[in-house]
C-alpha positions as protocol buffer text, in pm:
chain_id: "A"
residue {
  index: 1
  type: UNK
  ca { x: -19517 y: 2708 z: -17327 }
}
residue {
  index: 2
  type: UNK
  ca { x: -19270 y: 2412 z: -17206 }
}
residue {
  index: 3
  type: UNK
  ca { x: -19332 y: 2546 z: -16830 }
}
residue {
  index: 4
  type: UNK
  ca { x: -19706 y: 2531 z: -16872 }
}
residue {
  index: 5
  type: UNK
  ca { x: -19684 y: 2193 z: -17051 }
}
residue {
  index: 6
  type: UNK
  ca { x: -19451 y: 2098 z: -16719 }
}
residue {
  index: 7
  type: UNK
  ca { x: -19720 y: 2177 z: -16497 }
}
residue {
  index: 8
  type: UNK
  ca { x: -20037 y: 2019 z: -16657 }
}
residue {
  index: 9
  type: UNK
  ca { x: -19822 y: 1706 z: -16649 }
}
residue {
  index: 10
  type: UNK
  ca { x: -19717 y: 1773 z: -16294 }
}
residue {
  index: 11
  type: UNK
  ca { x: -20147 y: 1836 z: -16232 }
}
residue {
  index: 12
  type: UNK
  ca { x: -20226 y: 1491 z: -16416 }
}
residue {
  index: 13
  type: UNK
  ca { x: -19973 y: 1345 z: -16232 }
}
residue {
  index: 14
  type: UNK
  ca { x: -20130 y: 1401 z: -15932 }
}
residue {
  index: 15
  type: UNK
  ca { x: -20474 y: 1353 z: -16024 }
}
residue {
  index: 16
  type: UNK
  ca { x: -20355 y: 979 z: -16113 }
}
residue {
  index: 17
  type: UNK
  ca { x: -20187 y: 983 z: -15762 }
}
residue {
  index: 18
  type: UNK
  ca { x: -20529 y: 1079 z: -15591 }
}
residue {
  index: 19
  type: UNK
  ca { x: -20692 y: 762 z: -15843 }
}
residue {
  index: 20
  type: UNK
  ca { x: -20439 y: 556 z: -15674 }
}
residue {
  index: 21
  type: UNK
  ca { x: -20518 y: 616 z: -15341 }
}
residue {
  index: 22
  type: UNK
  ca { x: -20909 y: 542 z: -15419 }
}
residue {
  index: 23
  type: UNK
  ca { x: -20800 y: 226 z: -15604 }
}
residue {
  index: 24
  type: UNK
  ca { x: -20601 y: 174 z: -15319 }
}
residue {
  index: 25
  type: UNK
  ca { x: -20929 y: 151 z: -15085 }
}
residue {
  index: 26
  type: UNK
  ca { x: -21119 y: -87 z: -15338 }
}
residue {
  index: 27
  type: UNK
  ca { x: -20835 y: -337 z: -15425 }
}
residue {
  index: 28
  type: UNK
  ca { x: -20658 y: -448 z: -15069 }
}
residue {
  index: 29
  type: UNK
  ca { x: -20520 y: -749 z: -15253 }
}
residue {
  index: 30
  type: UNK
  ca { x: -20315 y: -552 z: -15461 }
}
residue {
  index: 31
  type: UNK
  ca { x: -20003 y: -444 z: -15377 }
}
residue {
  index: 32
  type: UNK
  ca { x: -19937 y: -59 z: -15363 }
}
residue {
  index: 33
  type: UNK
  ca { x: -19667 y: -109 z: -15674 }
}
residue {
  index: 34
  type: UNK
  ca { x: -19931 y: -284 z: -15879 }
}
residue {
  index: 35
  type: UNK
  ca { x: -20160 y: -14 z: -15798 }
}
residue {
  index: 36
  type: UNK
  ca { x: -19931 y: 276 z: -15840 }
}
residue {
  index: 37
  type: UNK
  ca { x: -19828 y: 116 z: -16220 }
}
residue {
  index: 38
  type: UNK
  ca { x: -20220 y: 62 z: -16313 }
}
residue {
  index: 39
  type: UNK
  ca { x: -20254 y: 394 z: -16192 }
}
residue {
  index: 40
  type: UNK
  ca { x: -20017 y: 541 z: -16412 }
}
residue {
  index: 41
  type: UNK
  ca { x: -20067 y: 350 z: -16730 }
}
residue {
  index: 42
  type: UNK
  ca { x: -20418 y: 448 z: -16718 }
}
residue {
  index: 43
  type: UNK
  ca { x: -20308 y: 797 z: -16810 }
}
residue {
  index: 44
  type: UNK
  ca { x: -20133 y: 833 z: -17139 }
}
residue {
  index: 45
  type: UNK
  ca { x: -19974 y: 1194 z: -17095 }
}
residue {
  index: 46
  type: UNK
  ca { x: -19722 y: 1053 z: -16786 }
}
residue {
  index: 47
  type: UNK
  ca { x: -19628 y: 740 z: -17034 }
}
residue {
  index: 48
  type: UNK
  ca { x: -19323 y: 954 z: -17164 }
}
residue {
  index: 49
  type: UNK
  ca { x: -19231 y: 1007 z: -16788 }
}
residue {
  index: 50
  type: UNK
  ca { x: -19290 y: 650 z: -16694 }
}
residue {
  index: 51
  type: UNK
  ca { x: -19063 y: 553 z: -16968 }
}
residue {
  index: 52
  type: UNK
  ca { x: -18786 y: 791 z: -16858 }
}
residue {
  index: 53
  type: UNK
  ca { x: -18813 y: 632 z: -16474 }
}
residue {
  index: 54
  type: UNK
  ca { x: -18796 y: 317 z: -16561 }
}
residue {
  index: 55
  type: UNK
  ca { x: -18465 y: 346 z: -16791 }
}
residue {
  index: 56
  type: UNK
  ca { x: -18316 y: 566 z: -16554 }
}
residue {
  index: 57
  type: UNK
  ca { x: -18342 y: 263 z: -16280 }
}
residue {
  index: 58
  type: UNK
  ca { x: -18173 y: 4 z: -16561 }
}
residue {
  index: 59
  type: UNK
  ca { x: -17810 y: -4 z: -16490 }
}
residue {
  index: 60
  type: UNK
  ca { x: -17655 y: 73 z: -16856 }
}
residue {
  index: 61
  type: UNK
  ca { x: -17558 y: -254 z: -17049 }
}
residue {
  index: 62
  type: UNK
  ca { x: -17222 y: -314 z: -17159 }
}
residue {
  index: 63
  type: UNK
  ca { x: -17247 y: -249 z: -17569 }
}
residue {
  index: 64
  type: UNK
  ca { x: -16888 y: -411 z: -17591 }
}
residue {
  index: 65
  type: UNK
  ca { x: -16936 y: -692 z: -17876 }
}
residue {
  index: 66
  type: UNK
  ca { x: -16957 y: -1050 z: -17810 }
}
residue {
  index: 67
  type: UNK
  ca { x: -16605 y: -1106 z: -17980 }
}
residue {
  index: 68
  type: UNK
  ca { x: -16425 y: -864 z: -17784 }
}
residue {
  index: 69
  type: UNK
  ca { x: -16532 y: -974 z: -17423 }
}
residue {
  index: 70
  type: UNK
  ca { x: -16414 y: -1327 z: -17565 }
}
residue {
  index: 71
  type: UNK
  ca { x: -16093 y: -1155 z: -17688 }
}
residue {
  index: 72
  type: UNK
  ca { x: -16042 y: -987 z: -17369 }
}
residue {
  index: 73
  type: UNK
  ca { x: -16118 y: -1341 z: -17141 }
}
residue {
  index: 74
  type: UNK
  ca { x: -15818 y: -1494 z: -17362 }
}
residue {
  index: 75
  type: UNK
  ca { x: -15599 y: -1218 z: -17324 }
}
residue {
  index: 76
  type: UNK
  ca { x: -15681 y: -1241 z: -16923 }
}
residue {
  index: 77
  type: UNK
  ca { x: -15590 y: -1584 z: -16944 }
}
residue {
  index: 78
  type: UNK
  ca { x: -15296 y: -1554 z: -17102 }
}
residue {
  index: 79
  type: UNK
  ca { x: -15154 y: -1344 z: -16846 }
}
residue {
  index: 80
  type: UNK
  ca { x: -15228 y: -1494 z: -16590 }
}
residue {
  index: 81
  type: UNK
  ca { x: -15076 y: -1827 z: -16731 }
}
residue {
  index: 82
  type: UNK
  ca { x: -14777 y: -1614 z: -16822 }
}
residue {
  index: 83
  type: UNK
  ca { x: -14740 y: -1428 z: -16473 }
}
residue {
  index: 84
  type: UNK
  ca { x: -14740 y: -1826 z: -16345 }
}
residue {
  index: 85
  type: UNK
  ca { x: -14459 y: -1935 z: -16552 }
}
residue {
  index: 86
  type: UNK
  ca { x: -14257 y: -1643 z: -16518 }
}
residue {
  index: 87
  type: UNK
  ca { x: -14023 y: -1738 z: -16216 }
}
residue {
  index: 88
  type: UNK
  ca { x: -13958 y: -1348 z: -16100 }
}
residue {
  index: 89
  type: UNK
  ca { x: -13636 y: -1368 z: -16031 }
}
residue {
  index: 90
  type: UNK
  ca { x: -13399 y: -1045 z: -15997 }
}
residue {
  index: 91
  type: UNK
  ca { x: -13176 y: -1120 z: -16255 }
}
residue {
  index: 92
  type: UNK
  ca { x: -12835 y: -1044 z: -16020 }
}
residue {
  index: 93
  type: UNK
  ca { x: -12566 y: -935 z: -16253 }
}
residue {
  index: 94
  type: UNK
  ca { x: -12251 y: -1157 z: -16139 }
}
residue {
  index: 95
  type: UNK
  ca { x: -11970 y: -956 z: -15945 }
}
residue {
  index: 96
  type: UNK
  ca { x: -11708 y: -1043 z: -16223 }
}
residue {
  index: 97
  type: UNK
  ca { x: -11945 y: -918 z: -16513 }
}
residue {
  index: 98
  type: UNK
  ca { x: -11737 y: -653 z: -16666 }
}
residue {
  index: 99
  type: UNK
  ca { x: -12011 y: -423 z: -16831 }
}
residue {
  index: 100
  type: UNK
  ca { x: -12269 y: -173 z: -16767 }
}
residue {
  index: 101
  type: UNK
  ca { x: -12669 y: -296 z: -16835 }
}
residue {
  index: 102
  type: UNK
  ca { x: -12925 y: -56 z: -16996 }
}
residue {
  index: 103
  type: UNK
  ca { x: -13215 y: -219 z: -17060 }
}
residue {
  index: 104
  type: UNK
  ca { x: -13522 y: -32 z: -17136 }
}
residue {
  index: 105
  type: UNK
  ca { x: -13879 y: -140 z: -17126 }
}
residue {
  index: 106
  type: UNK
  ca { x: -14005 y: -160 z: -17412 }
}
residue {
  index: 107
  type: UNK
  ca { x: -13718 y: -233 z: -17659 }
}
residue {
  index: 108
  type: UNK
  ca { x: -13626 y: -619 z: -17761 }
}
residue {
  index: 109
  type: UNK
  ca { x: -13259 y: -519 z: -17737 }
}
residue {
  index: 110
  type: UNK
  ca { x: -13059 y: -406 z: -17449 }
}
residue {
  index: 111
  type: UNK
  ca { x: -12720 y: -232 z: -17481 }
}
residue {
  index: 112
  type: UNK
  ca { x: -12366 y: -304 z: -17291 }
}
residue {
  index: 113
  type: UNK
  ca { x: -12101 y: -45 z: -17240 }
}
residue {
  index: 114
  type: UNK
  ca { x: -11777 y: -95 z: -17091 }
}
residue {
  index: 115
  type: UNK
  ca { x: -11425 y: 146 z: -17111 }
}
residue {
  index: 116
  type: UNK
  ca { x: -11093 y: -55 z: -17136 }
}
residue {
  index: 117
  type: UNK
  ca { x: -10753 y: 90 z: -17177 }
}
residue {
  index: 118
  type: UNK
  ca { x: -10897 y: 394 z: -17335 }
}
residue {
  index: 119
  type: UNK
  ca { x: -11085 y: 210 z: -17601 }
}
residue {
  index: 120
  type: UNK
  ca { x: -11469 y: 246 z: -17552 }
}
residue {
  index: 121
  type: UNK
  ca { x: -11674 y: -80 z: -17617 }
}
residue {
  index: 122
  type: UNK
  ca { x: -12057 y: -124 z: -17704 }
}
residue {
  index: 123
  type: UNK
  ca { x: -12266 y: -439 z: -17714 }
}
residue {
  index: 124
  type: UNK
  ca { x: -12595 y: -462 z: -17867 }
}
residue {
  index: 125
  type: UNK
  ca { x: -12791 y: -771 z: -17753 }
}
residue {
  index: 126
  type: UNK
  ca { x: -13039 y: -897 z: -17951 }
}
residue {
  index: 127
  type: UNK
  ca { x: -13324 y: -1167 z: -17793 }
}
residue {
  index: 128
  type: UNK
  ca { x: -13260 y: -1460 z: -17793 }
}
residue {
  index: 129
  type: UNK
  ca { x: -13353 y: -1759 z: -18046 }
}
residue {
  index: 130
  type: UNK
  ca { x: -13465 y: -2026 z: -17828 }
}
residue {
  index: 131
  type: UNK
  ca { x: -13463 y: -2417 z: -17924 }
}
residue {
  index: 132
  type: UNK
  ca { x: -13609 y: -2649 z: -17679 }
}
residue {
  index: 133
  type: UNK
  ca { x: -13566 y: -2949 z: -17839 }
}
residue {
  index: 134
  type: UNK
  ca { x: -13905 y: -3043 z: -17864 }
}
residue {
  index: 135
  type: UNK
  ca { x: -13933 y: -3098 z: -18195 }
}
residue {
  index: 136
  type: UNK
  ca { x: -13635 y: -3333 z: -18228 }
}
residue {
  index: 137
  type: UNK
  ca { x: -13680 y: -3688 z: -18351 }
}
residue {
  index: 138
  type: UNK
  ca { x: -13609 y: -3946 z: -18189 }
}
residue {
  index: 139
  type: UNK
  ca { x: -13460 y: -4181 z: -18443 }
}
residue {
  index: 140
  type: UNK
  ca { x: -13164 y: -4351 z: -18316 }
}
residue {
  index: 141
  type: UNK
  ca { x: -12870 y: -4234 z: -18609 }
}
residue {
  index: 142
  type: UNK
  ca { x: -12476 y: -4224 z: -18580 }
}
residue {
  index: 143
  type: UNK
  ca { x: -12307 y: -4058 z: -18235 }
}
residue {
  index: 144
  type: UNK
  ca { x: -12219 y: -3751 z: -18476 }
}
residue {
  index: 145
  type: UNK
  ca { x: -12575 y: -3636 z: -18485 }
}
residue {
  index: 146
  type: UNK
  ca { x: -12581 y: -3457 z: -18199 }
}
residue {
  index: 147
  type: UNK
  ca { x: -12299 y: -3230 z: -18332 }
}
residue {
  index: 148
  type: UNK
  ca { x: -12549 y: -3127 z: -18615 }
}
residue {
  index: 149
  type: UNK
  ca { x: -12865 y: -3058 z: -18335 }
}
residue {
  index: 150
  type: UNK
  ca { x: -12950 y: -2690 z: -18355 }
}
residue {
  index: 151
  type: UNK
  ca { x: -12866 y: -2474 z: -18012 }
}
residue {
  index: 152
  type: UNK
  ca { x: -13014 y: -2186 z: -17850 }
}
residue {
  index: 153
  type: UNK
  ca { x: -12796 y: -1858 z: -17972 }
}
residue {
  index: 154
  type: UNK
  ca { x: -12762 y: -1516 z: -17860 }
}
residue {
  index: 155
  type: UNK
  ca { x: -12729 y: -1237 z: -18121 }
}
residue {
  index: 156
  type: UNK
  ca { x: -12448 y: -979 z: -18062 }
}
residue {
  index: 157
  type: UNK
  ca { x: -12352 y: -659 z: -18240 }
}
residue {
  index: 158
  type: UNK
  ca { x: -11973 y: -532 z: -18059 }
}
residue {
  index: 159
  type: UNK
  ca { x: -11831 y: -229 z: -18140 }
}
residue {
  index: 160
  type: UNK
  ca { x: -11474 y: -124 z: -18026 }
}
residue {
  index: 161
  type: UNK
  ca { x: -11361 y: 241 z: -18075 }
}
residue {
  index: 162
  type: UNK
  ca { x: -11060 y: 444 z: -18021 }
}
residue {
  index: 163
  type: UNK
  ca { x: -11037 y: 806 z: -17952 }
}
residue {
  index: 164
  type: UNK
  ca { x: -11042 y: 1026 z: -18314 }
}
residue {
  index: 165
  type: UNK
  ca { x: -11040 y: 729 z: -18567 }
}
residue {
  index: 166
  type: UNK
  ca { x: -11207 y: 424 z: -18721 }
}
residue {
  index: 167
  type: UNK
  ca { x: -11329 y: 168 z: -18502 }
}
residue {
  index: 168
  type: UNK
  ca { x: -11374 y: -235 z: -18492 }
}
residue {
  index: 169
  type: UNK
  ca { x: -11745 y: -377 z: -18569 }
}
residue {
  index: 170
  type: UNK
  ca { x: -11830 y: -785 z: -18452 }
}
residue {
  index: 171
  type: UNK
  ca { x: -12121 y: -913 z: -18538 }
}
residue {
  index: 172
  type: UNK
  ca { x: -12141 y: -1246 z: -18318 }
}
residue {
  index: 173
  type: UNK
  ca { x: -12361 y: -1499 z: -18231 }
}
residue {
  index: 174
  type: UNK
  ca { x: -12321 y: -1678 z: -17877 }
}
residue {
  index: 175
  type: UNK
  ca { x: -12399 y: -2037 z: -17852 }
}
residue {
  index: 176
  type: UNK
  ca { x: -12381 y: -2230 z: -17492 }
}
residue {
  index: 177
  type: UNK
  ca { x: -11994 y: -2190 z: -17430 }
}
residue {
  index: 178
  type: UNK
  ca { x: -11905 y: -2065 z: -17750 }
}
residue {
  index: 179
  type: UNK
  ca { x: -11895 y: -1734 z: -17916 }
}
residue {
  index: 180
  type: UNK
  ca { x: -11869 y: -1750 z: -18310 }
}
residue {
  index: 181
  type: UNK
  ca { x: -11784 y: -1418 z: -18477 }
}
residue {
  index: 182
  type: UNK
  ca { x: -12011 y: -1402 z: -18862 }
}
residue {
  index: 183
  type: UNK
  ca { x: -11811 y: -1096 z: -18935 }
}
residue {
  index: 184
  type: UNK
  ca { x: -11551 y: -791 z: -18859 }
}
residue {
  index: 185
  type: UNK
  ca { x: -11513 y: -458 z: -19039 }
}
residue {
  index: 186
  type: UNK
  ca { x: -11327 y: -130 z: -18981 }
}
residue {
  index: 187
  type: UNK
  ca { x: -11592 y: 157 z: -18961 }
}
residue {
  index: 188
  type: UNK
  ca { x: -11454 y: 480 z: -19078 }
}
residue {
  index: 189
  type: UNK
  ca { x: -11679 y: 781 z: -18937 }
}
residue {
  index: 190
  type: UNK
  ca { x: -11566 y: 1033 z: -19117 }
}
residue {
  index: 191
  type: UNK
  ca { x: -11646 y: 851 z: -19445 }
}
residue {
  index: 192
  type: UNK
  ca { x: -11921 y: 997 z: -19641 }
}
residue {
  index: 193
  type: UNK
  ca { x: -12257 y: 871 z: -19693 }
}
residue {
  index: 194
  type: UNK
  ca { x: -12249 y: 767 z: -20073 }
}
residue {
  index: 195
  type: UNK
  ca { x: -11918 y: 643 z: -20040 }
}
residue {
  index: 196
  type: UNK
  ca { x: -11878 y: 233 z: -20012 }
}
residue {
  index: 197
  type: UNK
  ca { x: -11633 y: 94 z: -19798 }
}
residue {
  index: 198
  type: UNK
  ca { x: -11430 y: -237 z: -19817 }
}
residue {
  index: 199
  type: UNK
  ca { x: -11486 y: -397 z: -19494 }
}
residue {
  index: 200
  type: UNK
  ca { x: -11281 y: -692 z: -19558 }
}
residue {
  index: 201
  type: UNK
  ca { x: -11319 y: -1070 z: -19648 }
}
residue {
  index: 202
  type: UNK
  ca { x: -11573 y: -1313 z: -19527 }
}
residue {
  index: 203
  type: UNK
  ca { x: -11442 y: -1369 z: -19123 }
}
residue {
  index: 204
  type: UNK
  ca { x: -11429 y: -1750 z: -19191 }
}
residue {
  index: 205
  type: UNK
  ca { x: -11197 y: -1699 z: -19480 }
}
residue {
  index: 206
  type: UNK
  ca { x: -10946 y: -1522 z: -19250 }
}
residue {
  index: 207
  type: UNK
  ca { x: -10621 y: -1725 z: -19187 }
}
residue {
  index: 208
  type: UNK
  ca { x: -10740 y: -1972 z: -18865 }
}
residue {
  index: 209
  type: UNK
  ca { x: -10449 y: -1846 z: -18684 }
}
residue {
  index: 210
  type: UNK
  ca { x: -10647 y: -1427 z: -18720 }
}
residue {
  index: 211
  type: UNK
  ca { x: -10938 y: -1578 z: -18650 }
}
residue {
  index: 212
  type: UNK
  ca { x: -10843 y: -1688 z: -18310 }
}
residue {
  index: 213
  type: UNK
  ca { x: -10622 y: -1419 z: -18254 }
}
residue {
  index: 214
  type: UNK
  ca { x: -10984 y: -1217 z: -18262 }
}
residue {
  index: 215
  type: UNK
  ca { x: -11162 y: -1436 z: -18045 }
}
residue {
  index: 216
  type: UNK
  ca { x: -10867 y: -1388 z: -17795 }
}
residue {
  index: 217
  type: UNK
  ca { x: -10961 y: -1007 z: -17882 }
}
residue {
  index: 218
  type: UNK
  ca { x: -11264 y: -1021 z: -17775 }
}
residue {
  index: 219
  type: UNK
  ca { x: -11254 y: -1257 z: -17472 }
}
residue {
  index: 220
  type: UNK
  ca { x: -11037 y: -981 z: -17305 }
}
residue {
  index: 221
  type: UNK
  ca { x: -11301 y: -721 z: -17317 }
}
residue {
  index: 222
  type: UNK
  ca { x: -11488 y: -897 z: -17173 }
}
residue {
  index: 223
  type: UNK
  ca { x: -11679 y: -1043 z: -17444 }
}
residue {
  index: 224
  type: UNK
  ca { x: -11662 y: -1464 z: -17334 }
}
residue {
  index: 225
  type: UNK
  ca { x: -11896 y: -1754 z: -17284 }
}
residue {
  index: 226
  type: UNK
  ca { x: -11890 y: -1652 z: -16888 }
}
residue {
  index: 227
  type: UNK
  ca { x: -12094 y: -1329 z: -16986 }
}
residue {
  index: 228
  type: UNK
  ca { x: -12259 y: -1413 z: -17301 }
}
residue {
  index: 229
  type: UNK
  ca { x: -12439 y: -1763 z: -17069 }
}
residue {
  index: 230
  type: UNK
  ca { x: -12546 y: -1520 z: -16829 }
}
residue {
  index: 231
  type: UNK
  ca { x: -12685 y: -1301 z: -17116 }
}
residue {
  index: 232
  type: UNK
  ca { x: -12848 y: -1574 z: -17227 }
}
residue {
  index: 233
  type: UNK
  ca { x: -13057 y: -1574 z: -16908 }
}
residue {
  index: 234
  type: UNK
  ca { x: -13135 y: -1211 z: -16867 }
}
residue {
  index: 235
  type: UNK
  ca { x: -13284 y: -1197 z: -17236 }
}
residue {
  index: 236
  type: UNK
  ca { x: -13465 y: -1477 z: -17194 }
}
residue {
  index: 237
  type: UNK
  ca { x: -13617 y: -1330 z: -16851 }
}
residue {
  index: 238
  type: UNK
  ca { x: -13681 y: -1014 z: -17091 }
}
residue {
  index: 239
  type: UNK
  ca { x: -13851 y: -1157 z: -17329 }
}
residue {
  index: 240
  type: UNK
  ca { x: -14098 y: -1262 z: -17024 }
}
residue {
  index: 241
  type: UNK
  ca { x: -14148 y: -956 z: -16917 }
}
residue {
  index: 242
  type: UNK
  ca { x: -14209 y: -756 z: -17232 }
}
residue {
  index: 243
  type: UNK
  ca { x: -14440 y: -1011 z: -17281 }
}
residue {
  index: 244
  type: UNK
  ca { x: -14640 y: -940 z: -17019 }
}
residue {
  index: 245
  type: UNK
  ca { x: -14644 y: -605 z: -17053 }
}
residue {
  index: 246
  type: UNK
  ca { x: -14766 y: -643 z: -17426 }
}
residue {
  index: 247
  type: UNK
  ca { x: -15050 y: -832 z: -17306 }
}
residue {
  index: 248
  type: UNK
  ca { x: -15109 y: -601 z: -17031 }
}
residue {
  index: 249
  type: UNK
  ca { x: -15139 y: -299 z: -17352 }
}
residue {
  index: 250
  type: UNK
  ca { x: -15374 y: -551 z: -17581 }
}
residue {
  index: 251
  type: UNK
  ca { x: -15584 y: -606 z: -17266 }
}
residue {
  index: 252
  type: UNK
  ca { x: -15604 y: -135 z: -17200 }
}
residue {
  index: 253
  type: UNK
  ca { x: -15644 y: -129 z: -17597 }
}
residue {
  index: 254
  type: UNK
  ca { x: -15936 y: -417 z: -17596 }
}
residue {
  index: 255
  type: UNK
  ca { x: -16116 y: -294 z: -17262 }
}
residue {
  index: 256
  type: UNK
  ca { x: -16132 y: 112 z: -17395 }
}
C-alpha cells in the first residue's frame, strides 16, 4: 500500500509538472519559480512533500538559549582579556634553586622535593594570597603604619624525614624576604590512627633563641627568601594559567 501511495504521488506530481509547463506558455511575466510554486500549491496531495523540501533547504537553527550564547560571549571575553594579561613567560627555575618542581595541571598546589645529607625533604606550595594595595587608604598616619600594611604571602607545608623514624613538619608562610614558621611538630608514622599525639607548644612560644635556631634549619635546606620570592612568581604565573584553562572547560561545558 505505501509503494502504491508513492507512486500516485509521484503521477500527481507530474501531472502538476505538465500544468506548469502550460502555465508556463500563458504567463511569460512570471518567473519559472513563481510558476513552479503556484503549480504545486494548486495540488494538495504534494503539500506534505513541499513542506519536507522546503525544511530540508533551511539550515537548522541553533536551539541554544538566549542566556547561554550571552554566557558563552562573556566567557570568550574573558579569555581573551586573560590570554592578554598573561605575560607567557617560561618561568626559568634559577641555577642555584636547590629543589625539584612537579607541578601538575590542574592542581592549585605544586610539590618540591629535594635529598640532603640523607634526610628527604618535601614542600607543598600552596597559591598564593595576593594584596595589591589597591584598597589601601590614603590617609596620611604615623611612619609606623606601613609596618602594619598587609603583604602578599606564600603558603608552605615542609616536611623533613629521616630514614626509619619520625620526621619534622613546618607549616610556613613566606612573606617578601621573610619566611615565618606558624608551627613545627614531630610526626610519628608508626603511631596509630586513634591515638593523639603531642606535637609541641605554640612555635612563637618557643625560646627566641629555638626559634631562630629553626629558621637557620630551614634556610639550609634550602628553604630561604631566595627560593620562596621566586616561588612567589611561579604560583602567581600558575594561578594564570589554571585560569585559563578553567575558562577554556566552562566555555567546552557551555558550547555542548
Amino acid at each position: 500500500m505505501a509503494f502504491n501511495s508513492i507512486l500516485r504521488k509521484s503521477g500527481s506530481f507530474a501531472r502538476a509538472l505538465s500544468v506548469t509547463a502550460q502555465l508556463t506558455k500563458t504567463h511569460n511575466t512570471q518567473s519559472h519559480r513563481t510558476v513552479l510554486l503556484s503549480a504545486l500549491n494548486q495540488h494538495q496531495n504534494l503539500n506534505p512533500l513541499l513542506s519536507r523540501f522546503q525544511f530540508s533547504s533551511v539550515a537548522v537553527k541553533n536551539n541554544r538559549p538566549t542566556s547561554d550564547e550571552n554566557l558563552l560571549r562573556v566567557i570568550e571575553s574573558e579569555i581573551e582579556c586573560a590570554h592578554e594579561t598573561d605575560d607567557h613567560s617560561v618561568d626559568a627555575v634559577p641555577s642555584n634553586f636547590p629543589f625539584k618542581i612537579h607541578d601538575n595541571p590542574g592542581q592549585q598546589t605544586i610539590t618540591l622535593e629535594r635529598t640532603y645529607q640523607g634526610e628527604e625533604i618535601k614542600v607543598e606550595v600552596h597559591m598564593p594570597d595576593l594584596v595589591t594595595g589597591e584598597d589601601n587608604d590614603d590617609d596620611h598616619e604615623d611612619d609606623n603604619a606601613d609596618q602594619s600594611s598587609p603583604q602578599s604571602s606564600l603558603p608552605l607545608s615542609i616536611s623533613v624525614t629521616k630514614k626509619g623514624g619520625p620526621f619534622l613538619e613546618f607549616n610556613c608562610v613566606a612573606y617578601p624576604d621573610e619566611i615565618v614558621i606558624d608551627s613545627l611538630s614531630v610526626k610519628n608514622p608508626e603511631l596509630a590512627e586513634d591515638q593523639i599525639a603531642y606535637e609541641g607548644p605554640d612555635f612563637q612560644e618557643l625560646d627566641e633563641n629555638l626559634q631562630k635556631s629553626f629558621h637557620k634549619y630551614l634556610e639550609i635546606r634550602g628553604i630561604k627568601p631566595s627560593a620562596t620570592n621566586f616561588l612567589h612568581e611561579y604560583m602567581i604565573n600558575k594561578d594564570s594559567r589554571e585560569y585559563s584553562a578553567w575558562l577554556n572547560k566552562l566555555k567546552k561545558f557551555v558550547e555542548a
